[in-house]
Coordinates of C-alpha atoms (C1' of nucleotides) in Angstrom, one line a residue:
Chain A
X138 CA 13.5 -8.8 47.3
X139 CA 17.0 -9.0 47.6
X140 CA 18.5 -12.3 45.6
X141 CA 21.9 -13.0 46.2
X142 CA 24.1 -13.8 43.2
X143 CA 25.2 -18.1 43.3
X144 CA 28.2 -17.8 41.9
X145 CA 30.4 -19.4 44.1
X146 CA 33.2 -16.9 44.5
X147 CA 34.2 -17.9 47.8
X148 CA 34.1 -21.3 46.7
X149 CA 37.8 -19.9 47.3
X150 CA 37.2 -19.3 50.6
X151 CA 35.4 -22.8 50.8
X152 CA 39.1 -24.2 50.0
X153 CA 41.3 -21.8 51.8
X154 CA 39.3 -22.9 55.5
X155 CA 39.4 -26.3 53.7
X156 CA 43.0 -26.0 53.8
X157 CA 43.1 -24.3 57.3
X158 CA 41.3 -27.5 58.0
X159 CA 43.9 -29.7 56.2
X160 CA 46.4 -27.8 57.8
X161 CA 45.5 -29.1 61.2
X162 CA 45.1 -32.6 59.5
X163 CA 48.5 -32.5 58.5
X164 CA 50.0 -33.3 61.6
X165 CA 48.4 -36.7 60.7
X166 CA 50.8 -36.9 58.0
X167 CA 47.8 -35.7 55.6
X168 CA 49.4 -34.2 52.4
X169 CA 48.2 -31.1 50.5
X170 CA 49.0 -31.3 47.2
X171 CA 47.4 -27.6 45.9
X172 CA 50.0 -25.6 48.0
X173 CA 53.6 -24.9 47.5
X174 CA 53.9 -23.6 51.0
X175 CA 51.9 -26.2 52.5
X176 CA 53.2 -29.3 50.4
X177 CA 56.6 -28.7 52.1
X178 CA 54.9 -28.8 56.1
X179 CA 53.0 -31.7 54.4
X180 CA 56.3 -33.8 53.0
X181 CA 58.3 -32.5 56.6
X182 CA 55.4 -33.9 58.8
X183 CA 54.8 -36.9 56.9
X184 CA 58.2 -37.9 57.5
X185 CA 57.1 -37.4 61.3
X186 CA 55.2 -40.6 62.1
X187 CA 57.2 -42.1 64.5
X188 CA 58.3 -38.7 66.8
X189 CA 61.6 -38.8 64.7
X190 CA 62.3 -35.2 62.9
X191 CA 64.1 -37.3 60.2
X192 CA 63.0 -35.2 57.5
X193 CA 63.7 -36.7 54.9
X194 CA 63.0 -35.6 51.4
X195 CA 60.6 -37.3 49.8
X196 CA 59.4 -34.8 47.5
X197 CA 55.8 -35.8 47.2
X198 CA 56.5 -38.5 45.2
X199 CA 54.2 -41.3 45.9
X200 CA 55.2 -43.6 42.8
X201 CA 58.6 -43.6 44.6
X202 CA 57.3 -43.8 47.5
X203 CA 55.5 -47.0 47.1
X204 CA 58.4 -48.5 45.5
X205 CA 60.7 -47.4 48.3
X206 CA 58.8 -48.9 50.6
X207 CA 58.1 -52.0 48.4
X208 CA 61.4 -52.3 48.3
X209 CA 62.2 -52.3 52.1
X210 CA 59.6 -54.8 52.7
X211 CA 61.0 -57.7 50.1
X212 CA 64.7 -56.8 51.4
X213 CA 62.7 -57.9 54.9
X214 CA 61.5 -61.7 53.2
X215 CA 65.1 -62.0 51.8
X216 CA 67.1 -61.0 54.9
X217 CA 64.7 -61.8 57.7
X218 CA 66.5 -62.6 60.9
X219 CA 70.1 -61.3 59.5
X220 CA 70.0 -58.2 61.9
X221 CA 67.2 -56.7 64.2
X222 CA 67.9 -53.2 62.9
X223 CA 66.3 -54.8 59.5
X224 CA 63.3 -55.4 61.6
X225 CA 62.6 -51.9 63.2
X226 CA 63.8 -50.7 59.3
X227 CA 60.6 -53.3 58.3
X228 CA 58.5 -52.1 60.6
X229 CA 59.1 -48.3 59.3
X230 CA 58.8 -49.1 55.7
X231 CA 55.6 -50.9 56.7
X232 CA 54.2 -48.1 58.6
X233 CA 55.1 -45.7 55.8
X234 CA 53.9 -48.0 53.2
X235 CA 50.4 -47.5 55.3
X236 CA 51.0 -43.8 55.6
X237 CA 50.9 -43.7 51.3
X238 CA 48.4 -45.8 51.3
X239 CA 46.5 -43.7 53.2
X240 CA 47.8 -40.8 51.8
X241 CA 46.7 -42.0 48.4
X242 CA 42.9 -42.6 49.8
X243 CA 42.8 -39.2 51.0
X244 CA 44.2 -37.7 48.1
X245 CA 42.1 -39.3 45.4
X246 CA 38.6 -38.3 48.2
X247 CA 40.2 -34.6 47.9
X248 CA 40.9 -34.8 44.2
X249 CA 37.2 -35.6 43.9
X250 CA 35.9 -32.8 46.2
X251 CA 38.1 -29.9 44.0
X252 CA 36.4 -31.8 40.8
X253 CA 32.9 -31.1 42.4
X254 CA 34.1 -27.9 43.5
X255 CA 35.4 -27.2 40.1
X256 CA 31.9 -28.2 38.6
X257 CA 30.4 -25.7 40.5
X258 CA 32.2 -22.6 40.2
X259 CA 31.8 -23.9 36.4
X260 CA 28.0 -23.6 36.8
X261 CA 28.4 -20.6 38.8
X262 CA 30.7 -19.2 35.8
X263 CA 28.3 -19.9 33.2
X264 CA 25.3 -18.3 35.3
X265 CA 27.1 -15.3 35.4
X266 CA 27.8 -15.1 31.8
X267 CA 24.5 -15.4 30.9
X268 CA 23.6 -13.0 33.3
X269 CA 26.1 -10.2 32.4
X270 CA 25.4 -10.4 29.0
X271 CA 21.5 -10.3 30.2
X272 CA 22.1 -7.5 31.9
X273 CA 24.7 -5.3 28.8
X274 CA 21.5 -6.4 26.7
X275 CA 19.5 -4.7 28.6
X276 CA 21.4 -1.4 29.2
X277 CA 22.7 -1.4 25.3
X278 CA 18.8 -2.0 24.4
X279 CA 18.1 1.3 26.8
X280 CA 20.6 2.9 24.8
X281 CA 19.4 2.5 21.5
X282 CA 15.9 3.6 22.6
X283 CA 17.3 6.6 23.9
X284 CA 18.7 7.4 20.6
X285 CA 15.8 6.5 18.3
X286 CA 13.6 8.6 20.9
X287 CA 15.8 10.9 20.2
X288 CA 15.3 10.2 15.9
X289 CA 11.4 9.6 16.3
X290 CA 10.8 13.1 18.3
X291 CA 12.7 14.2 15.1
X292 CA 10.5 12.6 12.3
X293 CA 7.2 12.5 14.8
X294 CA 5.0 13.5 12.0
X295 CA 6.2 10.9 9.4
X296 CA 7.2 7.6 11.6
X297 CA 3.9 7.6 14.1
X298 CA 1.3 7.2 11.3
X299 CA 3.4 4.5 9.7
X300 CA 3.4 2.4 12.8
X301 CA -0.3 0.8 12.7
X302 CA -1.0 1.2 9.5
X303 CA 1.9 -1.1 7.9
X304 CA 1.4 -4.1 10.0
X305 CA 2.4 -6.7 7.7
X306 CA 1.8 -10.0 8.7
X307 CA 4.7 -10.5 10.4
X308 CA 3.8 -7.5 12.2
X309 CA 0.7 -9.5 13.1
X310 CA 2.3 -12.2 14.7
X311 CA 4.0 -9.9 16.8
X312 CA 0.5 -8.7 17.9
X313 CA -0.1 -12.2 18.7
X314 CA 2.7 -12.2 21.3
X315 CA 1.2 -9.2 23.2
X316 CA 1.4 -9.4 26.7
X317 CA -1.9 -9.9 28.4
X318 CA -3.1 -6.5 29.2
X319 CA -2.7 -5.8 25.4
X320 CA -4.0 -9.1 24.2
X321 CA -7.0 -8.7 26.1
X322 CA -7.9 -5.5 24.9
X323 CA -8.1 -6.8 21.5
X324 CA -10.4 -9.7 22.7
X325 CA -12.4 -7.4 24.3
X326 CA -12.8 -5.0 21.0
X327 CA -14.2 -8.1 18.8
X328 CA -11.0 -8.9 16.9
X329 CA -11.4 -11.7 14.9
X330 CA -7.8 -12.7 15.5
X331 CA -7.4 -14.7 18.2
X332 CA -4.0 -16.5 19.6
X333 CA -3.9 -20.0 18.4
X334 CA -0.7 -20.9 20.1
X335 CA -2.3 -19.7 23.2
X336 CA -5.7 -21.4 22.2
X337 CA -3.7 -24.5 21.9
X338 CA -2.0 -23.7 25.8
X339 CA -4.9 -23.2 27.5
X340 CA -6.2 -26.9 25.8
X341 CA -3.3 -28.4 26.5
X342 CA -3.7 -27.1 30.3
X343 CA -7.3 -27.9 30.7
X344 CA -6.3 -31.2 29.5
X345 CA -3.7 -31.5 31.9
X346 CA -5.5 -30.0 35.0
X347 CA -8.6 -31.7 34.0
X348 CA -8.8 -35.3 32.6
X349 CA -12.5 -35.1 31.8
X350 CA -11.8 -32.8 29.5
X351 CA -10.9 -35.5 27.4
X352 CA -14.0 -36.4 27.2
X353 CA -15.4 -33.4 24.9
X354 CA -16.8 -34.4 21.2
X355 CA -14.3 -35.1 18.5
X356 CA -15.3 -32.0 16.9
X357 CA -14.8 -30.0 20.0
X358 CA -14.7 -25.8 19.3
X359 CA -12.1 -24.3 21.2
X360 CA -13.4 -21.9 23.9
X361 CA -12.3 -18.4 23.9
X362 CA -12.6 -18.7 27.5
X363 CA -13.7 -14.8 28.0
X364 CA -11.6 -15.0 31.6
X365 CA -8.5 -16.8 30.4
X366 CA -8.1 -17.2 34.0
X367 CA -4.7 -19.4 32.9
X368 CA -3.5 -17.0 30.7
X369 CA -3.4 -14.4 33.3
X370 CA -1.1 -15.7 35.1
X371 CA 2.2 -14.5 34.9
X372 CA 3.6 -18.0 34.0
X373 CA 1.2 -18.0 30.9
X374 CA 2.6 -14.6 30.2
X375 CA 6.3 -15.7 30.5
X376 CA 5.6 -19.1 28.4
X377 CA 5.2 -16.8 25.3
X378 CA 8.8 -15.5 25.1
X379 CA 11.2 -17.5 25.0
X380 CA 15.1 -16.8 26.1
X381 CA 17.7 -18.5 24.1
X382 CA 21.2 -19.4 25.0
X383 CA 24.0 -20.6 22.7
X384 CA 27.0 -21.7 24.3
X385 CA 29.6 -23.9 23.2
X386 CA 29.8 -27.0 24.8
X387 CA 30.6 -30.7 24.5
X388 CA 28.6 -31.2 27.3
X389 CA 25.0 -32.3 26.3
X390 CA 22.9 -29.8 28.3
X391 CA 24.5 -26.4 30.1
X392 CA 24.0 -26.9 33.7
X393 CA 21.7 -24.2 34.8
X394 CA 21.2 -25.4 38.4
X395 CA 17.4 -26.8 38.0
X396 CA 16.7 -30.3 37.7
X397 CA 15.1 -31.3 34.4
X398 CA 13.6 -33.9 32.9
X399 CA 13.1 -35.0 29.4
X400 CA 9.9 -35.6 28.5
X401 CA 10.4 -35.7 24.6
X402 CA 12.3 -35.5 21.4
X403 CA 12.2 -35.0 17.9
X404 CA 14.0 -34.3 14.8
X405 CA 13.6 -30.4 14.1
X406 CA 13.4 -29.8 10.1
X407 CA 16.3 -28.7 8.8
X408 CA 18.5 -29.9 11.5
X409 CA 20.2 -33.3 12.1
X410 CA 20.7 -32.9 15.9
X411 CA 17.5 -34.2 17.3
X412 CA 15.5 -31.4 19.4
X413 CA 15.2 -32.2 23.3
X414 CA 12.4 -31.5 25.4
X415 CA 12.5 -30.8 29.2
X416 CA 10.6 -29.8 32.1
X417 CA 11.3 -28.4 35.6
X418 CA 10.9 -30.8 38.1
X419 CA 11.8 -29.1 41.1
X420 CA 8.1 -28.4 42.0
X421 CA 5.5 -30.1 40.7
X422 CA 3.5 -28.2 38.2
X423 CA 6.5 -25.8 37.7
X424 CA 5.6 -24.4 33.9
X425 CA 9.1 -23.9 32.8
X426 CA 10.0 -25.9 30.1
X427 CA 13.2 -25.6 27.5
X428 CA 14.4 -27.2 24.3
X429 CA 18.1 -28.2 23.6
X430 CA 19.5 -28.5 20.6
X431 CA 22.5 -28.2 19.2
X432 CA 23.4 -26.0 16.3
X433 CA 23.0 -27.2 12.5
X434 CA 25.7 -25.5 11.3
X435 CA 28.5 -25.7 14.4
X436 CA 27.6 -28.8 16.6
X437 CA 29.8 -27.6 19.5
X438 CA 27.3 -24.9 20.3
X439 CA 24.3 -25.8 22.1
X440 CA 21.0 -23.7 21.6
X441 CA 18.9 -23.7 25.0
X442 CA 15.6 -22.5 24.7
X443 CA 13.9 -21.4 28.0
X444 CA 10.3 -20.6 28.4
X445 CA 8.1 -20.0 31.7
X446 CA 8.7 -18.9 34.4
X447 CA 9.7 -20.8 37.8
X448 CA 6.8 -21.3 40.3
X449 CA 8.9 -22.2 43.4
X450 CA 11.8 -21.2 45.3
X451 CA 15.3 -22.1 43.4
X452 CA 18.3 -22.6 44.5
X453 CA 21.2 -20.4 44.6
X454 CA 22.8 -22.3 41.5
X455 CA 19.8 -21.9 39.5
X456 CA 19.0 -18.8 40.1
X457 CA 21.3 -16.4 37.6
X458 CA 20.2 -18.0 34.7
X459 CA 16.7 -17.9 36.2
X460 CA 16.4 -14.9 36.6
X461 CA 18.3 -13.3 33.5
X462 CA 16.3 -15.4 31.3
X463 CA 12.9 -14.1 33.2
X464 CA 14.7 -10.6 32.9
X465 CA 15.1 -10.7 29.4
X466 CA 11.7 -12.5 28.9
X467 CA 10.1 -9.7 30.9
X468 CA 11.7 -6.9 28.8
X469 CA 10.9 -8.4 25.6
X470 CA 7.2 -8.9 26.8
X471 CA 6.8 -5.6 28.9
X472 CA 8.7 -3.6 25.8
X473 CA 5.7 -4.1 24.0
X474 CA 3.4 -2.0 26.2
X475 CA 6.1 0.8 26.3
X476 CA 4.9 3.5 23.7
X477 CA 8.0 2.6 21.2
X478 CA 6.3 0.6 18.8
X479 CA 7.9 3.0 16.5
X480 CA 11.4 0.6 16.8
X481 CA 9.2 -2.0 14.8
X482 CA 9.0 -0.8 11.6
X483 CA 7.1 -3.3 9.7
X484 CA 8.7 -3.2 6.6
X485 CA 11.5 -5.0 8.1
X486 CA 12.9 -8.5 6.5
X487 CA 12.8 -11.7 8.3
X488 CA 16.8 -10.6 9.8
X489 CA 17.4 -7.2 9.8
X490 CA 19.8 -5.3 11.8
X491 CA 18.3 -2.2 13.4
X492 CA 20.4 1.1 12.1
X493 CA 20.5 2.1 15.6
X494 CA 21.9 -0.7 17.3
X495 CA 24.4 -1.5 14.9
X496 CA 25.2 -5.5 15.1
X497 CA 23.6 -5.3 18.8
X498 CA 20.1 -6.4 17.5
X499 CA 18.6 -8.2 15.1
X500 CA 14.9 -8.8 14.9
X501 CA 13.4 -11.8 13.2
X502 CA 9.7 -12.3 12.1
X503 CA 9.4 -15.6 11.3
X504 CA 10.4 -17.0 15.1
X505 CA 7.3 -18.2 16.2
X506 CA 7.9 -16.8 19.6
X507 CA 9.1 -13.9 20.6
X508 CA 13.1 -14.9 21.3
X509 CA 15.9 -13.4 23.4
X510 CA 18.9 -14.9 22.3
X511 CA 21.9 -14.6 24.6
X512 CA 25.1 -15.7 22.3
X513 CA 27.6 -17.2 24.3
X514 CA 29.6 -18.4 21.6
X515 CA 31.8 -16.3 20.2
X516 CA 35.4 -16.6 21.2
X517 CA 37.5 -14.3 23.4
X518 CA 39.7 -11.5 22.3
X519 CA 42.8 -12.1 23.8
X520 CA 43.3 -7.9 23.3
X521 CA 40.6 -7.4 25.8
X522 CA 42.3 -9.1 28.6
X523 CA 45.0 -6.5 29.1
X524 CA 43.8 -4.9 31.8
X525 CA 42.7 -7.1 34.4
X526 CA 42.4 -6.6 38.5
X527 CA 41.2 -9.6 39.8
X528 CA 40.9 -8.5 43.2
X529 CA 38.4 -5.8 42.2
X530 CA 35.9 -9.1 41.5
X531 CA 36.4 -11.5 43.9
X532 CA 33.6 -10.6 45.6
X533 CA 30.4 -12.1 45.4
X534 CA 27.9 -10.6 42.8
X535 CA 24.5 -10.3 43.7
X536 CA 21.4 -10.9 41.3
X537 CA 19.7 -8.0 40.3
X538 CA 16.1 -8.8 40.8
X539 CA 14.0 -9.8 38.0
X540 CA 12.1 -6.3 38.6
X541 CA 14.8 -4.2 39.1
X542 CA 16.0 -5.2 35.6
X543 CA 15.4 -2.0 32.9
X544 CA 12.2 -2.6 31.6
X545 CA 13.4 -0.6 28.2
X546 CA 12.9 -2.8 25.2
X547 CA 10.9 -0.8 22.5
X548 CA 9.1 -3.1 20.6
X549 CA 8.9 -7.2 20.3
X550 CA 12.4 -8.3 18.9
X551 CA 12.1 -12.3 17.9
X552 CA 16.1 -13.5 18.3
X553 CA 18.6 -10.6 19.2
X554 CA 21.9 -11.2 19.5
X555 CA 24.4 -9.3 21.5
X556 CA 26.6 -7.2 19.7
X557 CA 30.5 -8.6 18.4
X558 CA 31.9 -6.6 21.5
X559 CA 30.0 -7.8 24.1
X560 CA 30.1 -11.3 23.0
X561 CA 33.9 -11.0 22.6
X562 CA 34.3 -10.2 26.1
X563 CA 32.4 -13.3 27.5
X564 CA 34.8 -16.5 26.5
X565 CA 33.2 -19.4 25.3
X566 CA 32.2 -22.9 27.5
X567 CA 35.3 -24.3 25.6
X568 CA 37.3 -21.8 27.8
X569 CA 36.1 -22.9 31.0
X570 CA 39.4 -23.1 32.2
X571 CA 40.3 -19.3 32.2
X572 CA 40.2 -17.8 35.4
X573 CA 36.9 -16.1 36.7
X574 CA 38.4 -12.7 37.5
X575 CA 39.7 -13.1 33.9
X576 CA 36.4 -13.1 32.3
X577 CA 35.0 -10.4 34.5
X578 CA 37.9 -8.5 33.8
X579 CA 37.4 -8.6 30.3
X580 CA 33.8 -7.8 30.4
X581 CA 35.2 -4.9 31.9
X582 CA 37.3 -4.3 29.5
X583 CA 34.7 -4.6 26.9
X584 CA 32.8 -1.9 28.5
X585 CA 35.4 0.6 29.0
X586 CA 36.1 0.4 25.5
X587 CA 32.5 0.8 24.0
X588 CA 31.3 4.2 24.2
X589 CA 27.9 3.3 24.2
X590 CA 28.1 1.7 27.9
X591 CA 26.2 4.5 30.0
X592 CA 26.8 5.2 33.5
X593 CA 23.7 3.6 34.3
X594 CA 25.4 0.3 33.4
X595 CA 28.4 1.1 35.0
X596 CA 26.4 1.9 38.5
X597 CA 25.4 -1.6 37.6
X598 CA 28.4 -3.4 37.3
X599 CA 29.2 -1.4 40.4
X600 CA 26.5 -2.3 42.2
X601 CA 26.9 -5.6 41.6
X602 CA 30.6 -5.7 42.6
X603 CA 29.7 -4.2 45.8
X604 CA 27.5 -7.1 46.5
X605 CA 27.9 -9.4 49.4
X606 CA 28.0 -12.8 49.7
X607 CA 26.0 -15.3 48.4
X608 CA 26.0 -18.6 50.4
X609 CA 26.0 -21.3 47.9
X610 CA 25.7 -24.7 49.9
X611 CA 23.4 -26.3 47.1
X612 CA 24.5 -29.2 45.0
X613 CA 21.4 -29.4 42.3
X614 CA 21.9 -32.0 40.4
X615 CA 21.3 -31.3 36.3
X616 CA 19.7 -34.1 33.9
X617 CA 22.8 -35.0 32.1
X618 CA 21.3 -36.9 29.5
X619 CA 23.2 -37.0 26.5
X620 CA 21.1 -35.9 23.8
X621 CA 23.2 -36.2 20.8
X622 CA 24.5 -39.5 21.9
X623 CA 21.0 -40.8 22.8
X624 CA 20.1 -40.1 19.4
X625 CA 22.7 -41.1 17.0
X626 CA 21.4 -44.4 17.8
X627 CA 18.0 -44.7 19.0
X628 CA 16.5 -42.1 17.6
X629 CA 13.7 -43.1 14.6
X630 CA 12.9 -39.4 13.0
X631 CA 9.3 -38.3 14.1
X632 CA 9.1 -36.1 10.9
X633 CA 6.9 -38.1 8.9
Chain B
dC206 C1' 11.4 -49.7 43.3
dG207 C1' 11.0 -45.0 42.2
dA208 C1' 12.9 -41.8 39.0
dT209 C1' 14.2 -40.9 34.5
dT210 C1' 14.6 -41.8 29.6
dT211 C1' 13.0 -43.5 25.3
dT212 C1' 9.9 -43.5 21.6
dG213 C1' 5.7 -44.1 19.0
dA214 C1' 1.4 -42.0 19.0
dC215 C1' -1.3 -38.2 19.2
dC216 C1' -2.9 -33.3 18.9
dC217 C1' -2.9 -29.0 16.8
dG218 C1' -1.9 -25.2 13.6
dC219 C1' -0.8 -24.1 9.2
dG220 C1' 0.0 -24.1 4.3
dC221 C1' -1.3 -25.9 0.0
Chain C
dG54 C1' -9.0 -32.3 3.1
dC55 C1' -4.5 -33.7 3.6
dG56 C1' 0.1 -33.7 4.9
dC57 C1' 3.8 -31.5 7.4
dG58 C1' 6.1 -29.9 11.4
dG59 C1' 6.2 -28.6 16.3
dG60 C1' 5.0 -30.0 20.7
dT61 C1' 3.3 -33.2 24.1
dC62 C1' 1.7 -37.5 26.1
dA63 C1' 2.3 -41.8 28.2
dA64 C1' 3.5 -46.7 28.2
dA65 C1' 7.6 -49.3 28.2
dA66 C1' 12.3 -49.6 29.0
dT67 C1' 16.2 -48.4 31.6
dC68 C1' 18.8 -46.7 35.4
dG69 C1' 20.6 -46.0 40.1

DNA sequence: CGATTTTGACCCGCGC
DNA sequence: GCGCGGGTCAAAATCG
């Protein structure tokens, strides 16, 4: 399955044939004002209306040009009849008073075209983002296997016993998590522990798929369903990780592509911002679900939860941060079958940073959920930008399919975060407004300068580079609903 | 008028 | 058993 990459990199193109385009217009005495070159043929041409090279200079000025010919036109009420040159002079300032006018129509329809095209190399941008640091994740995860393989084939005699037989109870509630081949073999064996999130899933699904069910006594048993036909799916699979994204933004939601809508909100203990609650409605039925919030501490960054996994076709817009959070879901929940339990020591604190991945990783027990986080906040270092050849990414980047994303996490991590290096490399939504081959430039950078990067991440990058084009003619509209301002208001506190 | 948002109620798991 | 907190539902309100 080959899935293009949505960012809109030729969304340059898009405007250079636009301005091929406007070129040709431009004997119409259209006016370009995003080209140095061009603005001159625009200001000589517009001065071309009547067959008359006159060239005058107008310099683009359409303040003055409005005045000027405001001007001409009263000098007409004052002075009319005095000479019949005043008239043909009337006449002209009329017709250029037309031509601005018209200019200004076209110019304000054009300035509203770059802002949508602006908007979407911004989504594009921020796709990317997540998806590059999805994909650094990934190959820095594969890394720090490598290396404590590397330990545990050391120590095999002391760490392999001490894997099972410490499983605190956080350690437990990772079990819970266990993907389904797992999960059912503990079902199967007569465990006594059973998944109450997912008991309370598969109620809330019968309920949904099946009204009647409402009907059941008060007192109603939940059925371990022996089948768990739901659960098999690999949507039930994918709702029990969740992928996380911080990013700073003032806007109220990142734009991911998808259309969403809200379907609840409440006040989240220990956090004033209210929690949001959406659901995919491109399809109906689609499982996918995610929470916004923004941050306790630092209310510019916004934390988007996503969970599930798309049931329908998406477009091109949606689909790099579809598919990195479904990568990064898959790893966390196909890491737990890999035989590296070992990485999970159970001795470890709610946050602790794993000795092997440095400030890559941190694993916390007490998420309810197993949780990729993907920090998009940190700001850039300006240092890393030295080196920068933007022609070298101005092509299109393809998406790495879901499955051909390393499958190499070792053990259930709840809430990594991406190492100071990477994050430092991928500027923050406040930056929007640094050039694209910029950003990938200092990714680059990033990864030249961390010795860690394998080659197998660089055959990535590469790969991806040599990508072709992705054909982005999708406008997805996002749920823009604001949630902090919706809130500040409205908003009575569910907490009781 | 359909789609979306708002918001109080409800359900459920969990801890005490 | 009770209350808390997270998550969801669904009727009403609002929007485009």
């Amino acid at each position: 399955m080959d899935i293009m990459f949505p960012l809109n990199l030729n969304g340059r193109e898009e405007y250079t044939s636009s301005l091929q385009d406007d070129e040709k217009r431009m004997s119409l005495g259209e006016v370009d004002f995003f080209s140095d070159k061009k603005r001159h043929i625009a200001v000589v041409k517009m001065e071309d209306s009547n067959g008359e090279a006159t060239q005058r200079e107008l310099d683009l000025n359409t303040g003055l040009q409005l005045v000027t010919a405001n001007t001409g036109s009263d000098q007409s009420m004052v002075e009319d009849g005095i000479s019949p040159d005043h008239h043909v002079e009337d006449k002209l300032a009329m017709n250029e008073l037309a031509q601005l006018q018209f200019e200004l129509q076209r110019m304000n329809s054009e300035n509203q075209k770059i802002r949508g095209m602006l908007t979407q190399v911004n989504n594009n941008y921020n796709a990317l983002q997540i998806q590059f640091v999805a994909l650094v994740q990934q190959e820095k995860l594969a890394i720090a296997e490598r290396k404590s393989e590397e330990k545990k084939q050391e120590n095999v005699e002391s760490m392999v016993p001490r894997q099972f037989m410490d499983l605190g109870p956080a350690a437990v509630n990772e079990m819970d998590e266990l993907p389904n081949s797992l999960s059912e073999e503990i079902t199967l064996s007569g465990s006594p522990h059973t998944n109450m999130m997912e008991l309370s899933r598969n109620k809330r699904i019968g309920r949904e798929e099946s009204p009647e069910s409402d009907g059941l006594a008060p007192n109603k048993v939940p059925k371990l369903n022996p089948s768990k036909p739901l659960d098999q799916t690999p949507e039930a699979t994918m709702r029990k990780a969740r992928v996380s994204v911080r990013a700073r933004s003032e806007a109220p939601m990142i734009s991911d592509g998808c259309q969403w809508r809200k379907y609840g909100q409440k006040m989240a203990k220990g956090n004033p911002c209210p929690r949001a609650y959406y659901r995919c409605t491109m399809a109906v039925g689609c499982p996918v679900r995610k929470q916004v919030q923004r941050c306790a501490e630092d209310r510019e960054i916004l934390i988007t939860s996503y969970e599930g996994t798309h049931n329908h076709p998406l477009p091109p817009a949606a689909m790099a941060m579809a598919s990195a959070t479904s990568a990064a879901a898959n790893t966390l929940l196909s890491g737990s079958t890999t035989s590296t339990d070992g990485l999970m020591n159970t001795t470890f604190p709610a946050r602790t940073i794993l000795p092997f991945t440095s400030n890559m990783a941190t694993i916390s027990a007490s998420a309810p959920f197993p949780t990729v986080t993907l920090d998009l906040t940190q700001p850039t270092n300006p240092l890393q930008f030295q080196r920068t050849s933007p022609v070298q990414f101005q092509v299109p980047l393809p998406v790495l399919p879901t499955t051909s994303m390393p499958q190499v996490f070792g053990s259930k991590f709840s809430g990594l975060q991406m190492s100071q290096d990477i994050q430092s490399a991928l500027p923050s939504q406040a930056e929007h407004h640094q050039s694209f081959t910029d950003t990938l430039s200092a990714a680059t950078a990033a990864i030249t300068a961390d010795p860690n990067f394998t080659a197998a991440l660089a055959a990535a990058i590469t790969s991806i580079i040599g990508g072709s084009h992705p054909n982005i003619n999708d406008n997805t509209t996002n749920n823009t609903s604001n949630v902090e301002a919706s809130t500040s208001n409205k908003t009575k506190s569910s907490i009781h």
